[in-house]
Every structure is written in structure tokens, then in C-alpha cells.
PDB file of C-alpha atoms and ligand atoms in Angstrom:
ATOM      1  CA  MET A 703      19.382  34.220 -15.957  1.00 94.00           C
ATOM      2  CA  LEU A 704      21.217  32.884 -12.890  1.00 97.00           C
ATOM      3  CA  VAL A 705      19.448  32.644  -9.623  1.00 98.00           C
ATOM      4  CA  SER A 706      19.812  30.709  -6.292  1.00 98.00           C
ATOM      5  CA  GLY A 707      17.504  29.420  -3.596  1.00 98.00           C
ATOM      6  CA  CYS A 708      18.863  28.985  -0.128  1.00 98.00           C
ATOM      7  CA  ASP A 709      16.921  26.945   2.505  1.00 98.00           C
ATOM      8  CA  ILE A 710      18.314  27.207   5.964  1.00 97.00           C
ATOM      9  CA  GLY A 711      16.427  24.637   7.929  1.00 95.00           C
ATOM     10  CA  SER A 712      16.561  23.420  11.576  1.00 91.00           C
ATOM     11  CA  LEU A 713      19.009  20.622  10.683  1.00 94.00           C
ATOM     12  CA  THR A 714      20.254  21.138   7.214  1.00 96.00           C
ATOM     13  CA  ALA A 715      21.274  24.052   4.852  1.00 98.00           C
ATOM     14  CA  LYS A 716      20.295  23.603   1.249  1.00 98.00           C
ATOM     15  CA  ALA A 717      21.242  25.640  -1.871  1.00 98.00           C
ATOM     16  CA  VAL A 718      20.081  25.297  -5.469  1.00 98.00           C
ATOM     17  CA  ILE A 719      21.274  27.318  -8.516  1.00 98.00           C
ATOM     18  CA  LEU A 720      19.137  27.585 -11.650  1.00 98.00           C
ATOM     19  CA  ARG A 721      20.579  28.756 -14.997  1.00 97.00           C
ATOM     20  CA  ASP A 722      17.627  29.808 -17.296  1.00 95.00           C
ATOM     21  CA  GLY A 723      15.394  27.428 -15.291  1.00 95.00           C
ATOM     22  CA  GLN A 724      17.650  24.407 -15.331  1.00 95.00           C
ATOM     23  CA  GLN A 725      19.187  23.178 -12.094  1.00 96.00           C
ATOM     24  CA  VAL A 726      23.023  23.541 -12.414  1.00 97.00           C
ATOM     25  CA  ALA A 727      23.906  22.892  -8.664  1.00 98.00           C
ATOM     26  CA  ALA A 728      22.127  21.423  -5.537  1.00 98.00           C
ATOM     27  CA  CYS A 729      24.055  21.166  -2.317  1.00 98.00           C
ATOM     28  CA  ILE A 730      23.229  20.134   1.206  1.00 98.00           C
ATOM     29  CA  GLU A 731      25.002  20.166   4.525  1.00 97.00           C
ATOM     30  CA  PRO A 732      24.276  20.115   8.258  1.00 96.00           C
ATOM     31  CA  VAL A 733      23.411  23.523   9.791  1.00 95.00           C
ATOM     32  CA  GLY A 734      26.083  24.439  12.436  1.00 92.00           C
ATOM     33  CA  ALA A 735      25.671  26.609  15.549  1.00 92.00           C
ATOM     34  CA  ASP A 736      26.047  29.708  13.463  1.00 95.00           C
ATOM     35  CA  ALA A 737      23.278  29.670  10.876  1.00 95.00           C
ATOM     36  CA  SER A 738      24.652  32.619   9.037  1.00 96.00           C
ATOM     37  CA  ALA A 739      28.040  30.861   8.543  1.00 97.00           C
ATOM     38  CA  SER A 740      26.194  27.668   7.285  1.00 97.00           C
ATOM     39  CA  ALA A 741      24.271  29.843   4.862  1.00 97.00           C
ATOM     40  CA  ALA A 742      27.436  31.409   3.470  1.00 97.00           C
ATOM     41  CA  SER A 743      29.054  27.948   3.244  1.00 97.00           C
ATOM     42  CA  ILE A 744      26.275  26.133   1.416  1.00 98.00           C
ATOM     43  CA  LEU A 745      25.977  29.036  -1.209  1.00 97.00           C
ATOM     44  CA  LYS A 746      29.702  28.991  -1.735  1.00 97.00           C
ATOM     45  CA  LYS A 747      29.671  25.273  -2.330  1.00 98.00           C
ATOM     46  CA  ALA A 748      26.730  25.493  -4.775  1.00 98.00           C
ATOM     47  CA  LEU A 749      28.463  28.399  -6.593  1.00 98.00           C
ATOM     48  CA  ALA A 750      31.617  26.300  -6.765  1.00 98.00           C
ATOM     49  CA  VAL A 751      29.697  23.271  -8.200  1.00 97.00           C
ATOM     50  CA  ALA A 752      28.235  25.592 -10.873  1.00 96.00           C
ATOM     51  CA  GLY A 753      31.517  27.275 -11.552  1.00 96.00           C
ATOM     52  CA  LEU A 754      30.132  30.700 -10.642  1.00 95.00           C
ATOM     53  CA  SER A 755      30.841  33.493  -8.115  1.00 92.00           C
ATOM     54  CA  GLY A 756      28.281  35.323  -6.079  1.00 91.00           C
ATOM     55  CA  LYS A 757      28.462  38.276  -8.415  1.00 94.00           C
ATOM     56  CA  ASP A 758      27.071  36.159 -11.314  1.00 96.00           C
ATOM     57  CA  LEU A 759      23.767  35.713  -9.610  1.00 97.00           C
ATOM     58  CA  ASP A 760      20.872  37.845 -10.622  1.00 97.00           C
ATOM     59  CA  CYS A 761      18.906  37.149  -7.533  1.00 97.00           C
ATOM     60  CA  CYS A 762      19.179  34.987  -4.302  1.00 98.00           C
ATOM     61  CA  CYS A 763      16.072  34.039  -2.384  1.00 98.00           C
ATOM     62  CA  ALA A 764      16.272  32.660   1.171  1.00 98.00           C
ATOM     63  CA  THR A 765      13.821  30.454   2.946  1.00 98.00           C
ATOM     64  CA  GLY A 766      13.564  28.219   5.977  1.00 96.00           C
ATOM     65  CA  TYR A 767      13.807  28.618   9.705  1.00 92.00           C
ATOM     66  CA  GLY A 768      17.118  30.527   9.271  1.00 95.00           C
ATOM     67  CA  ARG A 769      16.180  32.693   6.200  1.00 96.00           C
ATOM     68  CA  GLN A 770      16.914  35.939   7.997  1.00 95.00           C
ATOM     69  CA  GLN A 771      20.520  34.729   8.376  1.00 94.00           C
ATOM     70  CA  VAL A 772      21.377  34.578   4.591  1.00 95.00           C
ATOM     71  CA  ALA A 773      23.486  37.749   4.098  1.00 96.00           C
ATOM     72  CA  ALA A 774      23.614  37.175   0.367  1.00 95.00           C
ATOM     73  CA  ALA A 775      19.842  37.153  -0.013  1.00 97.00           C
ATOM     74  CA  ASP A 776      18.055  39.665  -2.069  1.00 97.00           C
ATOM     75  CA  MET A 777      14.603  38.491  -0.818  1.00 98.00           C
ATOM     76  CA  ASN A 778      13.010  35.797   1.341  1.00 97.00           C
ATOM     77  CA  MET A 779       9.915  33.710   1.195  1.00 98.00           C
ATOM     78  CA  SER A 780       8.149  31.304   3.745  1.00 97.00           C
ATOM     79  CA  GLU A 781       9.007  27.607   3.511  1.00 97.00           C
ATOM     80  CA  ILE A 782       5.321  26.980   2.895  1.00 97.00           C
ATOM     81  CA  SER A 783       5.285  29.060  -0.156  1.00 98.00           C
ATOM     82  CA  CYS A 784       8.601  27.655  -1.423  1.00 98.00           C
ATOM     83  CA  HIS A 785       7.568  23.962  -0.939  1.00 98.00           C
ATOM     84  CA  GLY A 786       4.377  24.863  -2.680  1.00 98.00           C
ATOM     85  CA  LEU A 787       5.948  26.594  -5.658  1.00 98.00           C
ATOM     86  CA  GLY A 788       8.880  24.203  -5.871  1.00 98.00           C
ATOM     87  CA  ALA A 789       6.689  21.109  -6.057  1.00 98.00           C
ATOM     88  CA  HIS A 790       4.339  22.809  -8.614  1.00 98.00           C
ATOM     89  CA  SER A 791       7.277  23.851 -10.756  1.00 97.00           C
ATOM     90  CA  LEU A 792       8.554  20.221 -10.834  1.00 97.00           C
ATOM     91  CA  ASP A 793       5.099  18.758 -11.511  1.00 97.00           C
ATOM     92  CA  GLU A 794       2.140  21.045 -12.370  1.00 97.00           C
ATOM     93  CA  SER A 795      -0.442  18.344 -11.498  1.00 97.00           C
ATOM     94  CA  ILE A 796       0.482  18.362  -7.764  1.00 97.00           C
ATOM     95  CA  ARG A 797      -2.164  19.826  -5.459  1.00 97.00           C
ATOM     96  CA  THR A 798      -1.034  18.792  -2.006  1.00 97.00           C
ATOM     97  CA  ILE A 799       2.462  18.748  -0.587  1.00 97.00           C
ATOM     98  CA  ILE A 800       3.442  16.896   2.655  1.00 97.00           C
ATOM     99  CA  ASP A 801       6.612  18.445   3.974  1.00 97.00           C
ATOM    100  CA  ILE A 802       8.281  16.367   6.688  1.00 96.00           C
ATOM    101  CA  GLY A 803      11.434  18.190   7.927  1.00 94.00           C
ATOM    102  CA  GLY A 804      13.682  18.101  10.874  1.00 91.00           C
ATOM    103  CA  GLN A 805      11.636  20.038  13.355  1.00 89.00           C
ATOM    104  CA  ASP A 806       8.089  20.215  11.881  1.00 91.00           C
ATOM    105  CA  CYS A 807       5.595  18.837   9.523  1.00 93.00           C
ATOM    106  CA  LYS A 808       3.414  20.768   7.097  1.00 94.00           C
ATOM    107  CA  VAL A 809       0.596  19.868   4.775  1.00 96.00           C
ATOM    108  CA  ILE A 810       0.167  22.414   1.965  1.00 96.00           C
ATOM    109  CA  ALA A 811      -2.649  22.659  -0.428  1.00 95.00           C
ATOM    110  CA  VAL A 812      -1.840  24.548  -3.748  1.00 97.00           C
ATOM    111  CA  ASP A 813      -3.870  25.816  -6.706  1.00 96.00           C
ATOM    112  CA  ALA A 814      -3.193  25.195 -10.292  1.00 96.00           C
ATOM    113  CA  LYS A 815      -0.474  27.979 -10.269  1.00 95.00           C
ATOM    114  CA  GLY A 816       1.296  26.698  -7.288  1.00 96.00           C
ATOM    115  CA  GLY A 817      -0.100  29.381  -4.977  1.00 96.00           C
ATOM    116  CA  VAL A 818      -0.811  28.203  -1.395  1.00 96.00           C
ATOM    117  CA  GLN A 819      -4.533  27.818  -0.719  1.00 95.00           C
ATOM    118  CA  ASP A 820      -4.360  26.238   2.685  1.00 93.00           C
ATOM    119  CA  PHE A 821      -1.949  24.604   5.110  1.00 93.00           C
ATOM    120  CA  ALA A 822      -1.575  22.818   8.457  1.00 93.00           C
ATOM    121  CA  MET A 823       1.479  22.678  10.570  1.00 90.00           C
ATOM    122  CA  ASN A 824       2.664  20.580  13.476  1.00 83.00           C
ATOM    123  CA  ASP A 825       5.464  22.655  15.027  1.00 67.00           C
ATOM    124  CA  LYS A 826       4.391  22.293  18.621  1.00 71.00           C
ATOM    125  CA  CYS A 827       5.586  18.817  19.224  1.00 76.00           C
ATOM    126  CA  ALA A 828       8.627  16.685  18.031  1.00 75.00           C
ATOM    127  CA  ALA A 829       6.581  13.580  17.353  1.00 76.00           C
ATOM    128  CA  GLY A 830       6.004  13.203  13.665  1.00 79.00           C
ATOM    129  CA  THR A 831       9.227  15.019  12.647  1.00 89.00           C
ATOM    130  CA  GLY A 832      12.544  13.940  11.296  1.00 92.00           C
ATOM    131  CA  ARG A 833      14.355  14.741  14.609  1.00 92.00           C
ATOM    132  CA  CYS A 834      12.097  12.381  16.346  1.00 92.00           C
ATOM    133  CA  LEU A 835      13.128   9.671  13.867  1.00 95.00           C
ATOM    134  CA  GLU A 836      16.797  10.592  14.421  1.00 95.00           C
ATOM    135  CA  VAL A 837      16.384  10.172  18.292  1.00 94.00           C
ATOM    136  CA  LEU A 838      14.599   6.859  18.156  1.00 95.00           C
ATOM    137  CA  ALA A 839      16.964   5.448  15.391  1.00 97.00           C
ATOM    138  CA  GLY A 840      19.766   6.280  17.952  1.00 96.00           C
ATOM    139  CA  THR A 841      17.811   4.597  20.774  1.00 96.00           C
ATOM    140  CA  ILE A 842      17.729   1.258  18.798  1.00 96.00           C
ATOM    141  CA  GLU A 843      21.320   1.870  17.457  1.00 97.00           C
ATOM    142  CA  VAL A 844      20.375   1.988  13.755  1.00 97.00           C
ATOM    143  CA  GLU A 845      21.869   4.453  11.393  1.00 97.00           C
ATOM    144  CA  LEU A 846      19.088   6.886  10.340  1.00 96.00           C
ATOM    145  CA  SER A 847      19.660   6.279   6.621  1.00 96.00           C
ATOM    146  CA  LYS A 848      19.033   2.355   7.289  1.00 97.00           C
ATOM    147  CA  LEU A 849      15.974   2.841   9.556  1.00 98.00           C
ATOM    148  CA  GLY A 850      13.396   2.881   6.692  1.00 97.00           C
ATOM    149  CA  ALA A 851      14.826  -0.089   4.880  1.00 98.00           C
ATOM    150  CA  LEU A 852      15.046  -2.073   8.123  1.00 98.00           C
ATOM    151  CA  ALA A 853      11.356  -1.261   8.960  1.00 97.00           C
ATOM    152  CA  GLN A 854      10.280  -2.447   5.436  1.00 97.00           C
ATOM    153  CA  LYS A 855      11.581  -5.951   6.427  1.00 97.00           C
ATOM    154  CA  SER A 856       9.241  -6.205   9.387  1.00 97.00           C
ATOM    155  CA  ARG A 857       6.173  -8.452   9.286  1.00 95.00           C
ATOM    156  CA  LYS A 858       5.161  -7.671  12.854  1.00 96.00           C
ATOM    157  CA  PRO A 859       5.631  -4.048  13.663  1.00 95.00           C
ATOM    158  CA  VAL A 860       5.418  -3.273  17.313  1.00 96.00           C
ATOM    159  CA  ASN A 861       2.672  -0.808  18.355  1.00 92.00           C
ATOM    160  CA  ILE A 862       3.967   2.496  19.680  1.00 91.00           C
ATOM    161  CA  THR A 863       1.076   4.421  21.082  1.00 88.00           C
ATOM    162  CA  ASN A 864       2.452   7.443  22.891  1.00 81.00           C
ATOM    163  CA  LYS A 865       1.936  10.798  21.233  1.00 80.00           C
ATOM    164  CA  CYS A 866       4.960  12.433  22.889  1.00 82.00           C
ATOM    165  CA  SER A 867       8.423  11.809  21.438  1.00 81.00           C
ATOM    166  CA  ILE A 868       9.878  11.503  24.953  1.00 84.00           C
ATOM    167  CA  PHE A 869       7.363   8.835  26.015  1.00 86.00           C
ATOM    168  CA  MET A 870       7.748   7.182  22.571  1.00 89.00           C
ATOM    169  CA  GLU A 871      11.463   6.702  23.441  1.00 92.00           C
ATOM    170  CA  LEU A 872      10.502   5.105  26.790  1.00 92.00           C
ATOM    171  CA  GLU A 873       8.086   2.822  24.990  1.00 94.00           C
ATOM    172  CA  VAL A 874      10.859   1.835  22.419  1.00 94.00           C
ATOM    173  CA  ILE A 875      13.098   1.049  25.421  1.00 95.00           C
ATOM    174  CA  ASP A 876      10.343  -1.222  26.904  1.00 94.00           C
ATOM    175  CA  ARG A 877      10.022  -3.071  23.595  1.00 95.00           C
ATOM    176  CA  MET A 878      13.956  -3.467  23.448  1.00 96.00           C
ATOM    177  CA  LEU A 879      13.713  -4.902  27.074  1.00 95.00           C
ATOM    178  CA  GLU A 880      11.071  -7.388  25.869  1.00 95.00           C
ATOM    179  CA  LYS A 881      13.550  -8.477  23.248  1.00 96.00           C
ATOM    180  CA  LYS A 882      11.342  -7.517  20.275  1.00 96.00           C
ATOM    181  CA  LYS A 883      13.294  -7.796  16.960  1.00 97.00           C
ATOM    182  CA  GLN A 884      15.076  -4.547  15.956  1.00 97.00           C
ATOM    183  CA  LYS A 885      13.273  -4.492  12.544  1.00 97.00           C
ATOM    184  CA  ASP A 886       9.820  -4.713  14.292  1.00 97.00           C
ATOM    185  CA  ILE A 887      10.674  -1.819  16.548  1.00 97.00           C
ATOM    186  CA  ALA A 888      12.040   0.213  13.622  1.00 98.00           C
ATOM    187  CA  ALA A 889       8.736  -0.494  11.876  1.00 97.00           C
ATOM    188  CA  GLY A 890       6.781   0.548  14.910  1.00 96.00           C
ATOM    189  CA  ILE A 891       8.735   3.892  15.013  1.00 95.00           C
ATOM    190  CA  CYS A 892       8.150   4.579  11.358  1.00 96.00           C
ATOM    191  CA  ASP A 893       4.415   3.774  11.693  1.00 95.00           C
ATOM    192  CA  ALA A 894       4.028   5.951  14.805  1.00 94.00           C
ATOM    193  CA  VAL A 895       5.541   8.939  12.869  1.00 94.00           C
ATOM    194  CA  ALA A 896       3.516   8.137   9.747  1.00 95.00           C
ATOM    195  CA  ARG A 897       0.256   8.011  11.808  1.00 93.00           C
ATOM    196  CA  ARG A 898       1.067  11.562  13.241  1.00 92.00           C
ATOM    197  CA  VAL A 899       1.628  12.902   9.759  1.00 94.00           C
ATOM    198  CA  ALA A 900      -1.494  11.197   8.328  1.00 94.00           C
ATOM    199  CA  GLY A 901      -3.543  12.756  11.040  1.00 92.00           C
ATOM    200  CA  LEU A 902      -2.347  16.251  10.175  1.00 91.00           C
ATOM    201  CA  ALA A 903      -2.887  15.595   6.378  1.00 92.00           C
ATOM    202  CA  LYS A 904      -6.401  14.493   6.976  1.00 90.00           C
ATOM    203  CA  SER A 905      -7.095  17.724   8.846  1.00 86.00           C
ATOM    204  CA  VAL A 906      -6.329  19.661   5.598  1.00 83.00           C
ATOM    205  CA  GLY A 907      -8.065  17.326   3.349  1.00 82.00           C
ATOM    206  CA  LEU A 908      -5.938  15.774   0.670  1.00 88.00           C
ATOM    207  CA  GLU A 909      -6.470  16.881  -2.978  1.00 86.00           C
ATOM    208  CA  GLU A 910      -4.820  14.528  -5.483  1.00 87.00           C
ATOM    209  CA  ARG A 911      -1.997  14.556  -6.687  1.00 95.00           C
ATOM    210  CA  VAL A 912       0.092  14.470  -3.588  1.00 97.00           C
ATOM    211  CA  CYS A 913       3.816  14.507  -3.096  1.00 98.00           C
ATOM    212  CA  VAL A 914       6.086  14.293  -0.012  1.00 98.00           C
ATOM    213  CA  THR A 915       9.020  16.711   0.464  1.00 98.00           C
ATOM    214  CA  GLY A 916      11.666  17.297   3.164  1.00 97.00           C
ATOM    215  CA  GLY A 917      14.304  14.938   4.435  1.00 97.00           C
ATOM    216  CA  VAL A 918      12.031  12.356   5.891  1.00 97.00           C
ATOM    217  CA  ALA A 919      10.906  11.631   2.234  1.00 97.00           C
ATOM    218  CA  GLN A 920      14.060   9.542   2.018  1.00 96.00           C
ATOM    219  CA  ASN A 921      12.838   7.162   4.788  1.00 97.00           C
ATOM    220  CA  LEU A 922      10.853   4.716   2.707  1.00 97.00           C
ATOM    221  CA  GLY A 923       9.690   2.994   5.955  1.00 97.00           C
ATOM    222  CA  VAL A 924       7.689   6.108   6.884  1.00 97.00           C
ATOM    223  CA  ILE A 925       6.592   6.928   3.317  1.00 97.00           C
ATOM    224  CA  GLU A 926       5.167   3.353   2.706  1.00 97.00           C
ATOM    225  CA  ARG A 927       3.249   3.423   5.999  1.00 97.00           C
ATOM    226  CA  LEU A 928       2.040   7.092   5.384  1.00 97.00           C
ATOM    227  CA  ALA A 929       0.745   5.889   1.863  1.00 97.00           C
ATOM    228  CA  GLY A 930      -1.015   3.120   3.624  1.00 96.00           C
ATOM    229  CA  HIS A 931      -2.694   5.213   6.291  1.00 96.00           C
ATOM    230  CA  LEU A 932      -3.865   7.724   3.629  1.00 96.00           C
ATOM    231  CA  GLY A 933      -4.825   4.993   1.035  1.00 95.00           C
ATOM    232  CA  MET A 934      -2.947   6.558  -1.741  1.00 95.00           C
ATOM    233  CA  SER A 935       0.391   6.653  -3.562  1.00 95.00           C
ATOM    234  CA  PHE A 936       2.633   9.718  -3.909  1.00 97.00           C
ATOM    235  CA  VAL A 937       3.978  11.450  -7.058  1.00 97.00           C
ATOM    236  CA  ASP A 938       7.640  10.696  -7.567  1.00 96.00           C
ATOM    237  CA  LEU A 939       9.701  14.001  -7.846  1.00 97.00           C
ATOM    238  CA  PRO A 940      12.515  14.427 -10.351  1.00 96.00           C
ATOM    239  CA  ILE A 941      14.849  15.872  -7.653  1.00 97.00           C
ATOM    240  CA  ASN A 942      15.892  14.995  -4.129  1.00 97.00           C
ATOM    241  CA  PRO A 943      12.702  15.868  -2.097  1.00 98.00           C
ATOM    242  CA  GLN A 944      14.802  17.381   0.599  1.00 98.00           C
ATOM    243  CA  MET A 945      15.816  20.192  -1.892  1.00 98.00           C
ATOM    244  CA  VAL A 946      12.291  21.160  -2.882  1.00 98.00           C
ATOM    245  CA  GLY A 947      12.167  24.287  -0.552  1.00 98.00           C
ATOM    246  CA  ALA A 948      15.474  25.617  -1.914  1.00 98.00           C
ATOM    247  CA  TYR A 949      14.275  24.852  -5.519  1.00 98.00           C
ATOM    248  CA  GLY A 950      11.030  26.796  -4.856  1.00 98.00           C
ATOM    249  CA  ALA A 951      12.996  29.714  -3.445  1.00 98.00           C
ATOM    250  CA  ALA A 952      15.117  29.771  -6.671  1.00 98.00           C
ATOM    251  CA  VAL A 953      11.983  29.857  -8.719  1.00 98.00           C
ATOM    252  CA  PHE A 954      10.682  32.721  -6.598  1.00 98.00           C
ATOM    253  CA  ALA A 955      14.105  34.466  -7.378  1.00 98.00           C
ATOM    254  CA  GLU A 956      13.511  33.811 -11.075  1.00 97.00           C
ATOM    255  CA  ARG A 957      10.167  35.324 -10.985  1.00 96.00           C
ATOM    256  CA  ALA A 958      11.418  38.414  -9.161  1.00 96.00           C
ATOM    257  CA  VAL A 959      14.094  38.987 -11.854  1.00 93.00           C
ATOM    258  CA  GLY A 960      11.525  38.442 -14.563  1.00 85.00           C
ATOM    259  CA  THR A 961       9.160  40.932 -12.916  1.00 82.00           C
ATOM    260  CA  LYS A 962      11.962  43.549 -12.648  1.00 73.00           C
ATOM    261  CA  LYS A 963      12.982  43.045 -16.349  1.00 73.00           C
ATOM    262  CA  GLY A 964       9.329  43.310 -17.415  1.00 67.00           C
ATOM    263  CA  ALA A 965       8.828  46.464 -15.377  1.00 60.00           C
TER     264      ALA A 965
HETATM  265  P1  ADP B1619      15.062  20.916   7.906  1.00 84.35           P
HETATM  266  O1  ADP B1619      14.738  21.638   6.617  1.00 84.35           O
HETATM  267  O2  ADP B1619      14.208  21.215   9.092  1.00 84.35           O
HETATM  268  O3  ADP B1619      16.533  21.116   8.287  1.00 84.35           O
HETATM  269  P2  ADP B1619      15.146  18.476   6.423  1.00 84.35           P
HETATM  270  O4  ADP B1619      14.038  18.586   5.390  1.00 84.35           O
HETATM  271  O5  ADP B1619      16.463  18.644   5.922  1.00 84.35           O
HETATM  272  O6  ADP B1619      14.922  19.343   7.665  1.00 84.35           O
HETATM  273  O7  ADP B1619      15.004  16.990   7.065  1.00 84.35           O
HETATM  274  C1  ADP B1619      15.831  16.549   8.014  1.00 84.35           C
HETATM  275  C2  ADP B1619      15.372  15.161   8.375  1.00 84.35           C
HETATM  276  O8  ADP B1619      15.528  14.254   7.197  1.00 84.35           O
HETATM  277  C3  ADP B1619      16.245  14.398   9.368  1.00 84.35           C
HETATM  278  O9  ADP B1619      15.721  14.771  10.755  1.00 84.35           O
HETATM  279  C4  ADP B1619      16.046  12.953   9.154  1.00 84.35           C
HETATM  280  O10 ADP B1619      14.823  12.292   9.787  1.00 84.35           O
HETATM  281  C5  ADP B1619      15.678  12.912   7.588  1.00 84.35           C
HETATM  282  N1  ADP B1619      16.768  12.482   6.788  1.00 84.35           N
HETATM  283  C6  ADP B1619      17.813  13.077   6.273  1.00 84.35           C
HETATM  284  N2  ADP B1619      18.613  12.327   5.504  1.00 84.35           N
HETATM  285  C7  ADP B1619      18.040  11.049   5.591  1.00 84.35           C
HETATM  286  C8  ADP B1619      18.353   9.813   5.020  1.00 84.35           C
HETATM  287  N3  ADP B1619      19.439   9.611   4.262  1.00 84.35           N
HETATM  288  N4  ADP B1619      17.513   8.794   5.275  1.00 84.35           N
HETATM  289  C9  ADP B1619      16.421   8.894   5.892  1.00 84.35           C
HETATM  290  N5  ADP B1619      16.012  10.085   6.543  1.00 84.35           N
HETATM  291  C10 ADP B1619      16.759  11.208   6.336  1.00 84.35           C
END
């Protein structure tokens, strides 16, 4: 059976292809101004990696902010369901998923079958999101991919207290004018985002075992501080955490084909 999952997020487009349950391609690229073109492009890329054409797919499931824009999709599912099922399919012991993406943050509680039981979402405010980290990394002139490692070197993180990302940026500029070390400001930025996410996570109530998905899972400065605020460690996933939504969508596609064949 050949299926694909396509996750069109606010910042990145992701596609995963599964052959009989095994991942044979996983691709990611930035989303352009035209989400439908980004969807077509990422799927084409993943098919090329797997040496397949669109006609070979038994089913394609779309998810993410731009899921309605995936012309090749046979079905679509919410990101919440896809991150839940994706994480569960990768490790059945997981009960809570903290998804920190570009434009929002979600905390998802799943049952023993990966079905969503409860969730909380911050999509009203940019603080506590990947985009906020991107902007603040730009403010201190650090490459986003290096922000977390730089923060991990700090012994004296600055305290960033504002809850709004615009005011957070002004605070960061103040700390720069005070000549605080770049690594201490980086740590303050990661800590501020981690505190926001921890607050959301506590509102759902965390059931062990817990994993972090979404692009920000790659920022170890945030993850280390988030683990500290929650007093726990996270499950390591066997795939790039940013791909879990697309992976979950592919598992939904597999289930749909299985149900059809069984009918
Ligand atoms: P969306 O699904 O909303 O498009 P993603 O889950 O792809 O969002 O996450 C995008 C975020 O991931 C970015 O805003 C950025 O903060 C973070 N990110 C992406 N790549 C890296 C990286 N190499 N290192 C650290 N953070 C990263």
C-alpha cells in the first residue's frame, strides 16, 4: 500500500510517503505565497524521492492550516488529530503531545489508541510560537538554527517578562542596549517562549509520556527550558518532530485505504 500525508503549515510544507507502513520519503520546504503551489511542489518532491508518480498513491491525506489547498488530497484531517495519531504510531506509550509550530502551539492528550481526548491551543497570540523565535533571533542577529545552542551556553539568562511578542522584542532591544551578552539574551528568549508553552501545557494537565512535535522541537534551548518548567523529560521520536503531522496524515490515509479494502 502506498499513501502520502501532506501538512501545509503556516511556514513550512511537509510531505511523507509510506509504503506498507514504512516511511520511504519525507520532505519539507518553506510555504510560498501560493499555498496550493507549495502543496503540489512538496508532494512532487516526495514522490521523486520515493521514485513514484502521483498515480501510484492509493490515498493522500492533507492536514495543516492550508489543508484545503492540496489538490491531490483524497481526504483531510485536523492537525490536532494528525499530531495525535502520528506521535502514537511512532510510540504507543505517548499520551501527551506538545506541538510548537510556526503560528500556534497545541497541547494534545491522546488515549491508548492515539485518539484525541482533550487539547488546548494558543492561536491568539504570537508569543510562544516558532514565528516569535524567528523574529527575536533576527533582532539579536543570530541564525534561528543556532539560537537554541547559543542559549544552552548561558549561565545568566536575562528575564523577559512581557507576554506580547511585540513588547518582548522591545525588551530584547533594551537588554541589547544594556550590553547584555548575546547568549544570555538568547537564553532569555528561549525561556520566555518555554514559559508560555509550559503554562498552556499545565492547563491541559500532562499525562506521561510526553513528546514535543513541530519545528520548535529542534530548538534545544526551548526544549531544555520547557522540560525544566514542567519537571519532566520528553520521549525521543524516531523521525524529525517537524514531520509528525504529515506522518499522522499518512497513517490516516493508510487507515482509510484499509477500511475501503475491508468494506
Ligand atoms: P508550521 O507547521 O506552522 O509551518 P513548523 O512546525 O514547520 O510550523 O515550525 C516552524 C518553526 O520551527 C519556525 O518558526 C522555527 O521557530 C522552528 N524551526 C524550524 N527549523 C528550525 C531549526 N533548524 N532550528 C530551530 N528551530 C527551527
